[in-house]
Amino acid sequence: MAASRTASADSPDSPASAPPAGSPAPGSPVPGSPVAAGPRRVSFARIQEPLEVPYLLGLQTESFDWLLGNEKWKARVEAARQAGRKDVPTQSGLE
């Protein structure tokens, strides 16, 4: 009489953590459960005051002026230095 071979948990033939047949996959919503699937959505509809949008074109052209070290940038640096600011770079990006 041949002995029947049964799969054990440490056998390479059997999956270690297979869900029972008919159960949902891990992480999937259970039908009829009160928990909604997916991340919670945040609504910004109640914000009354509009946010100030930065002038991105001006920011980009100022950055390019700094990179080149042109006269417009040098004039802004000099004006900031005369106003007492010490956080203004004195060297351009290509120097």
mmCIF file of N, CA and C in Angstrom:
data_model
loop_
_atom_site.group_PDB
_atom_site.id
_atom_site.type_symbol
_atom_site.label_atom_id
_atom_site.label_comp_id
_atom_site.label_asym_id
_atom_site.label_seq_id
_atom_site.Cartn_x
_atom_site.Cartn_y
_atom_site.Cartn_z
ATOM 1 N N MET A 1 0.846 -1.169 0.000
ATOM 2 C CA MET A 1 0.000 0.000 0.000
ATOM 3 C C MET A 1 0.895 1.238 0.000
ATOM 4 N N ALA A 2 0.673 2.125 -0.964
ATOM 5 C CA ALA A 2 1.489 3.331 -1.078
ATOM 6 C C ALA A 2 0.941 4.412 -0.161
ATOM 7 N N ALA A 3 1.845 5.080 0.484
ATOM 8 C CA ALA A 3 1.434 6.164 1.389
ATOM 9 C C ALA A 3 1.108 7.393 0.566
ATOM 10 N N SER A 4 0.020 8.026 0.892
ATOM 11 C CA SER A 4 -0.343 9.237 0.151
ATOM 12 C C SER A 4 0.475 10.405 0.680
ATOM 13 N N ARG A 5 0.910 11.240 -0.235
ATOM 14 C CA ARG A 5 1.736 12.378 0.130
ATOM 15 C C ARG A 5 0.835 13.584 0.325
ATOM 16 N N THR A 6 0.934 14.236 1.470
ATOM 17 C CA THR A 6 0.146 15.436 1.737
ATOM 18 C C THR A 6 1.063 16.631 1.779
ATOM 19 N N ALA A 7 0.578 17.771 1.307
ATOM 20 C CA ALA A 7 1.381 19.002 1.295
ATOM 21 C C ALA A 7 1.349 19.622 2.674
ATOM 22 N N SER A 8 2.503 19.994 3.160
ATOM 23 C CA SER A 8 2.582 20.685 4.448
ATOM 24 C C SER A 8 2.899 22.147 4.209
ATOM 25 N N ALA A 9 2.841 22.958 5.267
ATOM 26 C CA ALA A 9 3.044 24.401 5.134
ATOM 27 C C ALA A 9 4.452 24.738 4.686
ATOM 28 N N ASP A 10 5.440 23.889 5.041
ATOM 29 C CA ASP A 10 6.803 24.202 4.653
ATOM 30 C C ASP A 10 7.222 23.542 3.344
ATOM 31 N N SER A 11 6.293 22.921 2.673
ATOM 32 C CA SER A 11 6.565 22.275 1.402
ATOM 33 C C SER A 11 6.610 23.317 0.295
ATOM 34 N N PRO A 12 7.527 23.192 -0.654
ATOM 35 C CA PRO A 12 7.587 24.167 -1.756
ATOM 36 C C PRO A 12 6.406 24.070 -2.699
ATOM 37 N N ASP A 13 5.631 22.972 -2.611
ATOM 38 C CA ASP A 13 4.496 22.807 -3.510
ATOM 39 C C ASP A 13 3.268 23.594 -3.074
ATOM 40 N N SER A 14 3.181 23.953 -1.794
ATOM 41 C CA SER A 14 1.988 24.639 -1.306
ATOM 42 C C SER A 14 2.299 26.095 -1.001
ATOM 43 N N PRO A 15 1.378 27.005 -1.333
ATOM 44 C CA PRO A 15 1.600 28.416 -0.996
ATOM 45 C C PRO A 15 1.538 28.604 0.511
ATOM 46 N N ALA A 16 2.401 29.484 1.039
ATOM 47 C CA ALA A 16 2.513 29.664 2.478
ATOM 48 C C ALA A 16 1.315 30.376 3.071
ATOM 49 N N SER A 17 0.760 31.340 2.350
ATOM 50 C CA SER A 17 -0.337 32.120 2.935
ATOM 51 C C SER A 17 -1.479 32.300 1.942
ATOM 52 N N ALA A 18 -1.925 31.240 1.368
ATOM 53 C CA ALA A 18 -3.023 31.325 0.418
ATOM 54 C C ALA A 18 -4.327 31.542 1.171
ATOM 55 N N PRO A 19 -5.174 32.493 0.716
ATOM 56 C CA PRO A 19 -6.447 32.707 1.389
ATOM 57 C C PRO A 19 -7.377 31.533 1.118
ATOM 58 N N PRO A 20 -8.285 31.281 2.038
ATOM 59 C CA PRO A 20 -9.240 30.194 1.808
ATOM 60 C C PRO A 20 -10.064 30.462 0.548
ATOM 61 N N ALA A 21 -10.528 29.414 -0.068
ATOM 62 C CA ALA A 21 -11.310 29.548 -1.298
ATOM 63 C C ALA A 21 -12.566 30.360 -1.040
ATOM 64 N N GLY A 22 -12.862 31.298 -1.921
ATOM 65 C CA GLY A 22 -14.064 32.113 -1.807
ATOM 66 C C GLY A 22 -13.870 33.389 -1.016
ATOM 67 N N SER A 23 -12.700 33.600 -0.393
ATOM 68 C CA SER A 23 -12.478 34.837 0.361
ATOM 69 C C SER A 23 -11.829 35.865 -0.560
ATOM 70 N N PRO A 24 -12.061 37.170 -0.280
ATOM 71 C CA PRO A 24 -11.480 38.204 -1.141
ATOM 72 C C PRO A 24 -9.973 38.283 -0.953
ATOM 73 N N ALA A 25 -9.299 38.801 -1.945
ATOM 74 C CA ALA A 25 -7.855 38.980 -1.878
ATOM 75 C C ALA A 25 -7.517 40.024 -0.817
ATOM 76 N N PRO A 26 -6.337 39.935 -0.216
ATOM 77 C CA PRO A 26 -5.950 40.935 0.793
ATOM 78 C C PRO A 26 -5.948 42.336 0.200
ATOM 79 N N GLY A 27 -6.493 43.286 0.935
ATOM 80 C CA GLY A 27 -6.534 44.667 0.489
ATOM 81 C C GLY A 27 -7.744 45.028 -0.332
ATOM 82 N N SER A 28 -8.527 44.063 -0.759
ATOM 83 C CA SER A 28 -9.713 44.376 -1.544
ATOM 84 C C SER A 28 -10.898 44.580 -0.601
ATOM 85 N N PRO A 29 -11.847 45.441 -0.979
ATOM 86 C CA PRO A 29 -12.986 45.698 -0.102
ATOM 87 C C PRO A 29 -13.897 44.472 -0.007
ATOM 88 N N VAL A 30 -14.456 44.292 1.143
ATOM 89 C CA VAL A 30 -15.394 43.193 1.360
ATOM 90 C C VAL A 30 -16.768 43.686 0.953
ATOM 91 N N PRO A 31 -17.473 42.974 0.088
ATOM 92 C CA PRO A 31 -18.806 43.428 -0.328
ATOM 93 C C PRO A 31 -19.727 43.571 0.877
ATOM 94 N N GLY A 32 -20.420 44.698 0.935
ATOM 95 C CA GLY A 32 -21.357 44.953 2.024
ATOM 96 C C GLY A 32 -20.708 45.565 3.253
ATOM 97 N N SER A 33 -19.387 45.799 3.235
ATOM 98 C CA SER A 33 -18.736 46.392 4.406
ATOM 99 C C SER A 33 -18.908 47.906 4.366
ATOM 100 N N PRO A 34 -18.930 48.562 5.532
ATOM 101 C CA PRO A 34 -19.116 50.008 5.563
ATOM 102 C C PRO A 34 -17.875 50.791 5.155
ATOM 103 N N VAL A 35 -16.735 50.146 5.025
ATOM 104 C CA VAL A 35 -15.491 50.826 4.675
ATOM 105 C C VAL A 35 -15.418 50.997 3.165
ATOM 106 N N ALA A 36 -15.214 52.223 2.722
ATOM 107 C CA ALA A 36 -15.112 52.502 1.293
ATOM 108 C C ALA A 36 -13.732 52.121 0.788
ATOM 109 N N ALA A 37 -13.661 51.732 -0.454
ATOM 110 C CA ALA A 37 -12.390 51.373 -1.058
ATOM 111 C C ALA A 37 -11.647 52.626 -1.490
ATOM 112 N N GLY A 38 -10.345 52.592 -1.443
ATOM 113 C CA GLY A 38 -9.518 53.686 -1.917
ATOM 114 C C GLY A 38 -9.214 54.699 -0.836
ATOM 115 N N PRO A 39 -8.353 55.683 -1.152
ATOM 116 C CA PRO A 39 -7.972 56.687 -0.165
ATOM 117 C C PRO A 39 -9.104 57.675 0.096
ATOM 118 N N ARG A 40 -9.064 58.286 1.250
ATOM 119 C CA ARG A 40 -10.071 59.282 1.611
ATOM 120 C C ARG A 40 -9.826 60.547 0.805
ATOM 121 N N ARG A 41 -10.878 61.125 0.263
ATOM 122 C CA ARG A 41 -10.746 62.315 -0.567
ATOM 123 C C ARG A 41 -10.887 63.562 0.282
ATOM 124 N N VAL A 42 -10.074 64.558 -0.011
ATOM 125 C CA VAL A 42 -10.099 65.834 0.692
ATOM 126 C C VAL A 42 -10.747 66.860 -0.217
ATOM 127 N N SER A 43 -11.674 67.645 0.333
ATOM 128 C CA SER A 43 -12.352 68.665 -0.448
ATOM 129 C C SER A 43 -11.838 70.047 -0.046
ATOM 130 N N PHE A 44 -11.500 70.842 -1.029
ATOM 131 C CA PHE A 44 -11.058 72.212 -0.797
ATOM 132 C C PHE A 44 -12.153 73.199 -1.178
ATOM 133 N N ALA A 45 -13.378 72.741 -1.341
ATOM 134 C CA ALA A 45 -14.482 73.573 -1.801
ATOM 135 C C ALA A 45 -14.888 74.626 -0.778
ATOM 136 N N ARG A 46 -14.599 74.409 0.494
ATOM 137 C CA ARG A 46 -15.031 75.348 1.523
ATOM 138 C C ARG A 46 -14.057 76.510 1.738
ATOM 139 N N ILE A 47 -12.930 76.523 1.058
ATOM 140 C CA ILE A 47 -11.973 77.620 1.194
ATOM 141 C C ILE A 47 -12.565 78.851 0.512
ATOM 142 N N GLN A 48 -12.725 79.926 1.271
ATOM 143 C CA GLN A 48 -13.374 81.130 0.745
ATOM 144 C C GLN A 48 -12.394 82.082 0.053
ATOM 145 N N GLU A 49 -11.199 82.282 0.637
ATOM 146 C CA GLU A 49 -10.280 83.257 0.054
ATOM 147 C C GLU A 49 -9.399 82.574 -0.993
ATOM 148 N N PRO A 50 -9.182 83.221 -2.117
ATOM 149 C CA PRO A 50 -8.334 82.631 -3.156
ATOM 150 C C PRO A 50 -6.862 82.719 -2.751
ATOM 151 N N LEU A 51 -6.086 81.759 -3.180
ATOM 152 C CA LEU A 51 -4.656 81.774 -2.910
ATOM 153 C C LEU A 51 -3.953 82.659 -3.928
ATOM 154 N N GLU A 52 -2.909 83.338 -3.472
ATOM 155 C CA GLU A 52 -2.135 84.176 -4.378
ATOM 156 C C GLU A 52 -1.192 83.284 -5.180
ATOM 157 N N VAL A 53 -1.237 83.434 -6.483
ATOM 158 C CA VAL A 53 -0.403 82.626 -7.366
ATOM 159 C C VAL A 53 0.861 83.419 -7.682
ATOM 160 N N PRO A 54 2.031 82.811 -7.526
ATOM 161 C CA PRO A 54 3.269 83.543 -7.819
ATOM 162 C C PRO A 54 3.403 83.830 -9.315
ATOM 163 N N TYR A 55 4.102 84.895 -9.623
ATOM 164 C CA TYR A 55 4.349 85.255 -11.011
ATOM 165 C C TYR A 55 5.505 84.402 -11.515
ATOM 166 N N LEU A 56 5.175 83.258 -12.100
ATOM 167 C CA LEU A 56 6.180 82.272 -12.454
ATOM 168 C C LEU A 56 7.086 82.713 -13.597
ATOM 169 N N LEU A 57 6.563 83.489 -14.528
ATOM 170 C CA LEU A 57 7.402 83.952 -15.630
ATOM 171 C C LEU A 57 8.478 84.898 -15.097
ATOM 172 N N GLY A 58 8.091 85.782 -14.188
ATOM 173 C CA GLY A 58 9.073 86.690 -13.593
ATOM 174 C C GLY A 58 10.128 85.940 -12.799
ATOM 175 N N LEU A 59 9.696 84.921 -12.082
ATOM 176 C CA LEU A 59 10.631 84.097 -11.317
ATOM 177 C C LEU A 59 11.621 83.394 -12.240
ATOM 178 N N GLN A 60 11.136 82.913 -13.363
ATOM 179 C CA GLN A 60 12.011 82.216 -14.305
ATOM 180 C C GLN A 60 12.992 83.184 -14.969
ATOM 181 N N THR A 61 12.530 84.368 -15.356
ATOM 182 C CA THR A 61 13.438 85.313 -16.001
ATOM 183 C C THR A 61 14.475 85.845 -15.013
ATOM 184 N N GLU A 62 14.089 86.030 -13.735
ATOM 185 C CA GLU A 62 15.074 86.457 -12.725
ATOM 186 C C GLU A 62 16.125 85.381 -12.507
ATOM 187 N N SER A 63 15.693 84.139 -12.508
ATOM 188 C CA SER A 63 16.628 83.034 -12.350
ATOM 189 C C SER A 63 17.591 82.959 -13.531
ATOM 190 N N PHE A 64 17.075 83.197 -14.731
ATOM 191 C CA PHE A 64 17.930 83.174 -15.919
ATOM 192 C C PHE A 64 18.903 84.350 -15.907
ATOM 193 N N ASP A 65 18.431 85.517 -15.431
ATOM 194 C CA ASP A 65 19.331 86.667 -15.289
ATOM 195 C C ASP A 65 20.477 86.336 -14.345
ATOM 196 N N TRP A 66 20.169 85.648 -13.222
ATOM 197 C CA TRP A 66 21.212 85.250 -12.282
ATOM 198 C C TRP A 66 22.200 84.294 -12.943
ATOM 199 N N LEU A 67 21.664 83.327 -13.724
ATOM 200 C CA LEU A 67 22.529 82.353 -14.366
ATOM 201 C C LEU A 67 23.524 83.044 -15.292
ATOM 202 N N LEU A 68 23.038 83.982 -16.076
ATOM 203 C CA LEU A 68 23.916 84.678 -17.016
ATOM 204 C C LEU A 68 24.760 85.751 -16.340
ATOM 205 N N GLY A 69 24.280 86.296 -15.233
ATOM 206 C CA GLY A 69 24.997 87.393 -14.576
ATOM 207 C C GLY A 69 24.909 88.681 -15.378
ATOM 208 N N ASN A 70 23.754 88.939 -16.018
ATOM 209 C CA ASN A 70 23.626 90.117 -16.873
ATOM 210 C C ASN A 70 23.388 91.395 -16.054
ATOM 211 N N GLU A 71 23.236 92.507 -16.743
ATOM 212 C CA GLU A 71 23.126 93.817 -16.086
ATOM 213 C C GLU A 71 21.869 93.937 -15.223
ATOM 214 N N LYS A 72 20.755 93.359 -15.643
ATOM 215 C CA LYS A 72 19.533 93.412 -14.826
ATOM 216 C C LYS A 72 19.765 92.747 -13.473
ATOM 217 N N TRP A 73 20.446 91.602 -13.481
ATOM 218 C CA TRP A 73 20.729 90.894 -12.238
ATOM 219 C C TRP A 73 21.695 91.696 -11.363
ATOM 220 N N LYS A 74 22.716 92.260 -11.979
ATOM 221 C CA LYS A 74 23.689 93.054 -11.214
ATOM 222 C C LYS A 74 23.022 94.274 -10.583
ATOM 223 N N ALA A 75 22.075 94.893 -11.291
ATOM 224 C CA ALA A 75 21.360 96.044 -10.735
ATOM 225 C C ALA A 75 20.488 95.614 -9.552
ATOM 226 N N ARG A 76 19.827 94.452 -9.635
ATOM 227 C CA ARG A 76 19.019 93.948 -8.511
ATOM 228 C C ARG A 76 19.885 93.629 -7.303
ATOM 229 N N VAL A 77 21.066 93.046 -7.547
ATOM 230 C CA VAL A 77 21.984 92.731 -6.441
ATOM 231 C C VAL A 77 22.455 94.010 -5.772
ATOM 232 N N GLU A 78 22.815 95.002 -6.555
ATOM 233 C CA GLU A 78 23.291 96.274 -5.997
ATOM 234 C C GLU A 78 22.196 96.965 -5.199
ATOM 235 N N ALA A 79 20.968 96.959 -5.702
ATOM 236 C CA ALA A 79 19.851 97.578 -4.983
ATOM 237 C C ALA A 79 19.576 96.845 -3.671
ATOM 238 N N ALA A 80 19.676 95.544 -3.686
ATOM 239 C CA ALA A 80 19.453 94.769 -2.458
ATOM 240 C C ALA A 80 20.568 95.016 -1.452
ATOM 241 N N ARG A 81 21.801 95.141 -1.904
ATOM 242 C CA ARG A 81 22.935 95.431 -1.009
ATOM 243 C C ARG A 81 22.794 96.813 -0.380
ATOM 244 N N GLN A 82 22.345 97.792 -1.155
ATOM 245 C CA GLN A 82 22.155 99.140 -0.619
ATOM 246 C C GLN A 82 21.010 99.184 0.379
ATOM 247 N N ALA A 83 20.044 98.259 0.232
ATOM 248 C CA ALA A 83 18.926 98.187 1.169
ATOM 249 C C ALA A 83 19.324 97.456 2.453
ATOM 250 N N GLY A 84 20.549 96.924 2.498
ATOM 251 C CA GLY A 84 21.037 96.272 3.703
ATOM 252 C C GLY A 84 20.892 94.766 3.727
ATOM 253 N N ARG A 85 20.462 94.185 2.639
ATOM 254 C CA ARG A 85 20.322 92.725 2.601
ATOM 255 C C ARG A 85 21.682 92.079 2.398
ATOM 256 N N LYS A 86 21.923 91.017 3.167
ATOM 257 C CA LYS A 86 23.194 90.303 3.058
ATOM 258 C C LYS A 86 23.020 88.891 2.522
ATOM 259 N N ASP A 87 21.779 88.501 2.241
ATOM 260 C CA ASP A 87 21.503 87.153 1.759
ATOM 261 C C ASP A 87 21.471 87.053 0.232
ATOM 262 N N VAL A 88 21.864 88.104 -0.457
ATOM 263 C CA VAL A 88 21.826 88.139 -1.916
ATOM 264 C C VAL A 88 23.151 87.613 -2.456
ATOM 265 N N PRO A 89 23.109 86.638 -3.387
ATOM 266 C CA PRO A 89 24.361 86.117 -3.937
ATOM 267 C C PRO A 89 25.074 87.172 -4.794
ATOM 268 N N THR A 90 26.372 87.248 -4.668
ATOM 269 C CA THR A 90 27.136 88.227 -5.450
ATOM 270 C C THR A 90 27.826 87.583 -6.638
ATOM 271 N N GLN A 91 27.711 86.271 -6.754
ATOM 272 C CA GLN A 91 28.319 85.554 -7.867
ATOM 273 C C GLN A 91 27.214 84.908 -8.697
ATOM 274 N N SER A 92 27.281 85.066 -10.016
ATOM 275 C CA SER A 92 26.254 84.490 -10.871
ATOM 276 C C SER A 92 26.492 82.995 -11.048
ATOM 277 N N GLY A 93 25.578 82.342 -11.744
ATOM 278 C CA GLY A 93 25.658 80.908 -11.925
ATOM 279 C C GLY A 93 26.777 80.440 -12.820
ATOM 280 N N LEU A 94 27.222 81.233 -13.744
ATOM 281 C CA LEU A 94 28.283 80.818 -14.676
ATOM 282 C C LEU A 94 29.657 81.328 -14.303
ATOM 283 N N GLU A 95 29.768 82.064 -13.233
ATOM 284 C CA GLU A 95 31.092 82.587 -12.835
ATOM 285 C C GLU A 95 31.859 81.560 -12.056
#
